[in-house]
Coordinates of C-alpha atoms in Angstrom, one line a residue:
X107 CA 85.1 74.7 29.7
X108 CA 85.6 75.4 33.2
X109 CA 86.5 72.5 35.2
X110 CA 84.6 70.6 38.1
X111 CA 84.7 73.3 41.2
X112 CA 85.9 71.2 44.3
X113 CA 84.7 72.4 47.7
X114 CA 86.3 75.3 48.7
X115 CA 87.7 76.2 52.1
X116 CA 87.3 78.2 55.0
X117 CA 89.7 79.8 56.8
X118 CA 89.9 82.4 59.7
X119 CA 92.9 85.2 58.0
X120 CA 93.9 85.7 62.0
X121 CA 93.8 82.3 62.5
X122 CA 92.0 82.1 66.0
X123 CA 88.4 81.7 66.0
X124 CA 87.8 83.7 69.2
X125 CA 87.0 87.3 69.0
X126 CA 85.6 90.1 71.4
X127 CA 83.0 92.5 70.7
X128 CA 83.5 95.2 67.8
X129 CA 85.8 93.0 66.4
X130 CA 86.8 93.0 62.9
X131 CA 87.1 89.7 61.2
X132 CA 88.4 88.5 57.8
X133 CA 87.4 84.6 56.9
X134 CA 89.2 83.7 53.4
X135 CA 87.5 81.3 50.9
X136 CA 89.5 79.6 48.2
X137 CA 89.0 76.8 46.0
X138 CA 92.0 75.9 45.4
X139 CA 92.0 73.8 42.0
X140 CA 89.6 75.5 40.4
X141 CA 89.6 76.7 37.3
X142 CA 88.9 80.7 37.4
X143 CA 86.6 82.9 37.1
X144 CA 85.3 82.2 40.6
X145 CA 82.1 83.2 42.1
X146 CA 82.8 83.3 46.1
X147 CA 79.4 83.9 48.1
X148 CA 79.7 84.1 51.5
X149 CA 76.0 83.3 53.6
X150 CA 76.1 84.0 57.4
X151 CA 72.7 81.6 58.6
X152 CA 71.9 80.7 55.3
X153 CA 71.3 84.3 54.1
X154 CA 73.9 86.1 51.8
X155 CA 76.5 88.2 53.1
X156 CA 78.6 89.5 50.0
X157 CA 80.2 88.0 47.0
X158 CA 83.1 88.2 45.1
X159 CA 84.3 87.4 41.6
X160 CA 87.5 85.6 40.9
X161 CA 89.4 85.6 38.0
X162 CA 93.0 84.3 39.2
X163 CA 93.5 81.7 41.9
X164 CA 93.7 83.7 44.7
X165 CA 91.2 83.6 47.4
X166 CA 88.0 86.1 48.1
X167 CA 88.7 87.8 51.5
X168 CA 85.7 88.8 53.5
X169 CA 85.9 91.6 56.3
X170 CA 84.0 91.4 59.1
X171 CA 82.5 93.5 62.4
X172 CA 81.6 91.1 65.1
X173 CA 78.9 93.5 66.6
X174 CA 76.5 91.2 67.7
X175 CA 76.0 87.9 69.2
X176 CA 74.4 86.9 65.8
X177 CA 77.3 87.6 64.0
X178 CA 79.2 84.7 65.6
X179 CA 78.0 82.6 62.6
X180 CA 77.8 80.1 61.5
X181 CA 79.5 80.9 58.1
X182 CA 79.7 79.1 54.8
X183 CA 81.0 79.9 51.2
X184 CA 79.7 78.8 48.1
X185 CA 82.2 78.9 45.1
X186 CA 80.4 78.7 41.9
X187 CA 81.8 79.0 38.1
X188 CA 79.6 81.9 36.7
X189 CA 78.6 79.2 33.8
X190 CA 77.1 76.6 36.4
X191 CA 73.9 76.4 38.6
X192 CA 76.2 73.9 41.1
X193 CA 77.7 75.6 43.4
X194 CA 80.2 73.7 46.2
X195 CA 79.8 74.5 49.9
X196 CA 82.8 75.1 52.5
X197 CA 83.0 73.7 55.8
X198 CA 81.2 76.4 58.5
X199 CA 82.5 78.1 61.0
X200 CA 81.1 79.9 64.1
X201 CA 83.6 82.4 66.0
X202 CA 83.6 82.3 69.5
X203 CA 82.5 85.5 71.4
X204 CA 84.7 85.9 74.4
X205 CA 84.4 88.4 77.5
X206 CA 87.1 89.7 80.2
X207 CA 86.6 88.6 83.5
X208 CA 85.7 90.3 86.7
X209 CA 87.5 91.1 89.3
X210 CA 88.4 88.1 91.2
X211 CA 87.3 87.7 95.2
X212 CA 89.0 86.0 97.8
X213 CA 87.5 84.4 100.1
X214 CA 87.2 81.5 103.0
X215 CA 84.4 80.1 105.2
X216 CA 86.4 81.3 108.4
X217 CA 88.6 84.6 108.9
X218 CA 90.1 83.4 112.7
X219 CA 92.6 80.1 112.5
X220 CA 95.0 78.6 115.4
X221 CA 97.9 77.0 114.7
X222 CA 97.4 73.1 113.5
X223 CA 94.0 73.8 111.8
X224 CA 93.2 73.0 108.1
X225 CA 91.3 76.0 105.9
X226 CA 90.3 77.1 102.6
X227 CA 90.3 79.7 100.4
X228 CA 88.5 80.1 97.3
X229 CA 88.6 82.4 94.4
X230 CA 85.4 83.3 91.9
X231 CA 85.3 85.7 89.3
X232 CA 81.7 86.2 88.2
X233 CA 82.1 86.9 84.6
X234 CA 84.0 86.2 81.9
X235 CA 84.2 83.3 79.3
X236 CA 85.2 80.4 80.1
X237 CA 87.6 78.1 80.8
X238 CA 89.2 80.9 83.5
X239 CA 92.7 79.8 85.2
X240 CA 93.1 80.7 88.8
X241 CA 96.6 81.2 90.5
X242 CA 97.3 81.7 94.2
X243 CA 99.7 83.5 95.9
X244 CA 101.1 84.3 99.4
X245 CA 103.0 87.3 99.4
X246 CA 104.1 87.3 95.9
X247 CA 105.0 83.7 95.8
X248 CA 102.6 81.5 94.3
X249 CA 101.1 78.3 95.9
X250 CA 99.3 76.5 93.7
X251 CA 99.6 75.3 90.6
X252 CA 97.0 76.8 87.9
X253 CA 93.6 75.5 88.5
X254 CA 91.9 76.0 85.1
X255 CA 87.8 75.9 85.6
X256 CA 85.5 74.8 83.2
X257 CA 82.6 75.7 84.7
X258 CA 81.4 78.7 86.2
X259 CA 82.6 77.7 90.1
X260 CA 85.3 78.9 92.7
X261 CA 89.0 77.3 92.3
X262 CA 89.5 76.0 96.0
X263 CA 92.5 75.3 98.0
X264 CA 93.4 74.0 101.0
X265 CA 95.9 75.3 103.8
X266 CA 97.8 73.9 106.8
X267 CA 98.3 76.6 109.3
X268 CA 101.4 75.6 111.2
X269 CA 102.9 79.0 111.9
X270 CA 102.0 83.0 112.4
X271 CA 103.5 83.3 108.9
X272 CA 100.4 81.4 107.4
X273 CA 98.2 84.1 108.6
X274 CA 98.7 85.9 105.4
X275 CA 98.7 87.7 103.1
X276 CA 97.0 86.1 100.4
X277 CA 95.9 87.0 97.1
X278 CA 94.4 85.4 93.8
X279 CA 94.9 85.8 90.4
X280 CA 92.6 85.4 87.3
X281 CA 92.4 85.2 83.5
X282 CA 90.9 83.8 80.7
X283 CA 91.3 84.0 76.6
X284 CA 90.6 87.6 76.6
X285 CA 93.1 89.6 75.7
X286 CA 95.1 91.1 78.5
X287 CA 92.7 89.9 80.9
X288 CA 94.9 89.4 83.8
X289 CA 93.2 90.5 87.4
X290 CA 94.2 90.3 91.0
X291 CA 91.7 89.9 93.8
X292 CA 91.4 91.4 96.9
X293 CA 93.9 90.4 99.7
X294 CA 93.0 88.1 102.8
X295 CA 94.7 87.3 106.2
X296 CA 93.2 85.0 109.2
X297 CA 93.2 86.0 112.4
X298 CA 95.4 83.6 114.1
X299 CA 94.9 82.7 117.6
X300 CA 97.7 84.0 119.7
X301 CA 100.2 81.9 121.9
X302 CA 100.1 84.0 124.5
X303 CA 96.4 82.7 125.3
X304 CA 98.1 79.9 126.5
X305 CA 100.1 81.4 129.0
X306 CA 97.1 83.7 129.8
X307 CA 95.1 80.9 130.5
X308 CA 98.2 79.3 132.7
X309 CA 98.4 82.8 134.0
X310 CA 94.6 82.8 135.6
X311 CA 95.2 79.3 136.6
X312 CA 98.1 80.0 138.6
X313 CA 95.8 82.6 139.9
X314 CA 93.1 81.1 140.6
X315 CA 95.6 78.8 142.8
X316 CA 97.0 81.1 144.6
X317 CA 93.4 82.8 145.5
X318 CA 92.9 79.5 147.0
X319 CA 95.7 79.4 149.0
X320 CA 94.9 82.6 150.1
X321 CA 91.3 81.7 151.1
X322 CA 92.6 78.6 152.7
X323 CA 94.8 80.2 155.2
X324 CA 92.2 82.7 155.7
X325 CA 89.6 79.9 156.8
X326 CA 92.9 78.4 158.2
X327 CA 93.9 81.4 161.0
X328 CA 90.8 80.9 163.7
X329 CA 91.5 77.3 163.7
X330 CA 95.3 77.8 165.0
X331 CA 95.8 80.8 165.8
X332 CA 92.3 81.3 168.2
X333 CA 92.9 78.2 170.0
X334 CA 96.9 78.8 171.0
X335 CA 96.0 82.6 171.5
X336 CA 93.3 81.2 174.6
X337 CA 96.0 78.4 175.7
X338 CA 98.5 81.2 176.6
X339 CA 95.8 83.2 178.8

């Protein structure tokens, strides 16, 4: 007689539970002290997807096309000696659907900085899975540190503008678990204020100064040069 069936187990063969559309999937199910034959059933939702019979130890390999959301799972087996009415139930397993992200955009609530002011920048991809990591760069130099989001919202950082240099140029990169995913946003540069505003500004002052003067010896002439021009008559 067949010995008691424990439950069987499983398994993803690749391992990692996250696939992408059109996928093809193999979960393996194996109980592994049983005594063959085996009867391996494999039910997606509680309704059969295919069996296999068993008659060594090795396990029943099921080949799937993840070409649906539906087909995610969740998935059982059922191992069953073909003399017995109880069968043993795996864990379950659901696959996880995963999409490549958009295009990232770069972007900040002003375009036009002076020197000594604080902005931001912020980088959004609109779709693609989640958790999505954000990098950003200057140049080709990064300056942050990965910010991985969890929820669908813009990775933010903050900038000290102390010179022309930190006008630009800036990019952002994105990606996520889908496979080569990798994407670079647009490039951004402020408008930085220039320092020859300041001297402009000095520039009209002294100016406006000098109109002054101007005006003032204008007003200035009848009141000394009249009066000595009528005292030498």
């Amino acid at each position: 007689l067949p010995g008691i069936l424990p439950n069987p187990k499983l398994v993803p063969v690749q391992r990692s539970l996250n696939v992408v559309m059109n996928q093809n999937v193999t979960l393996s199910c194996c109980s592994a002290s049983g005594s063959p034959p085996v009867r391996y059933t494999l039910f997606k939702h509680n309704q059969q997807v295919s069996s296999w019979n068993r008659s060594d130890s090795t396990p029943a390999l099921f080949t799937l096309t993840i070409s649906s959301a539906s087909d995610v799972g969740p998935y059982k087996c059922k191992a069953e000696h073909n003399t017995s009415s109880d069968g043993k139930y795996s864990n379950s397993l659901n696959f996880t659907l995963i999409e490549p992200i958009s295009k990232p955009v770069l972007s900040s609530p002003t375009s036009h900085t002076a020197k000594g002011q604080n902005v931001t920048l912020s980088c959004f991809s609109e779709n693609g899975s989640l958790p999505i990591t954000y990098i950003f760069f200057k140049g080709k130099q990064s300056i942050s540190p990965p910010k991985i989001m969890h929820e669908r919202e813009a990775a933010v950082i903050f900038l000290f503008v102390n010179s022309s240099t930190d006008s630009g140029t800036y990019k952002c990169k994105a990606n996520n678990s889908f496979p080569n995913s990798m994407k670079y946003s647009n490039s951004f540069n402020f408008t930085l204020a220039e320092e020859r505003s300041h001297s402009q500004a000095l520039i009209i002052s002294l100016g406006l100064i000098l109109l002054l003067l101007v005006i003032g010896f204008a007003l200035a002439i009848p009141l000394f040069i009249i009066p000595s021009y009528k005292a030498s008559e």
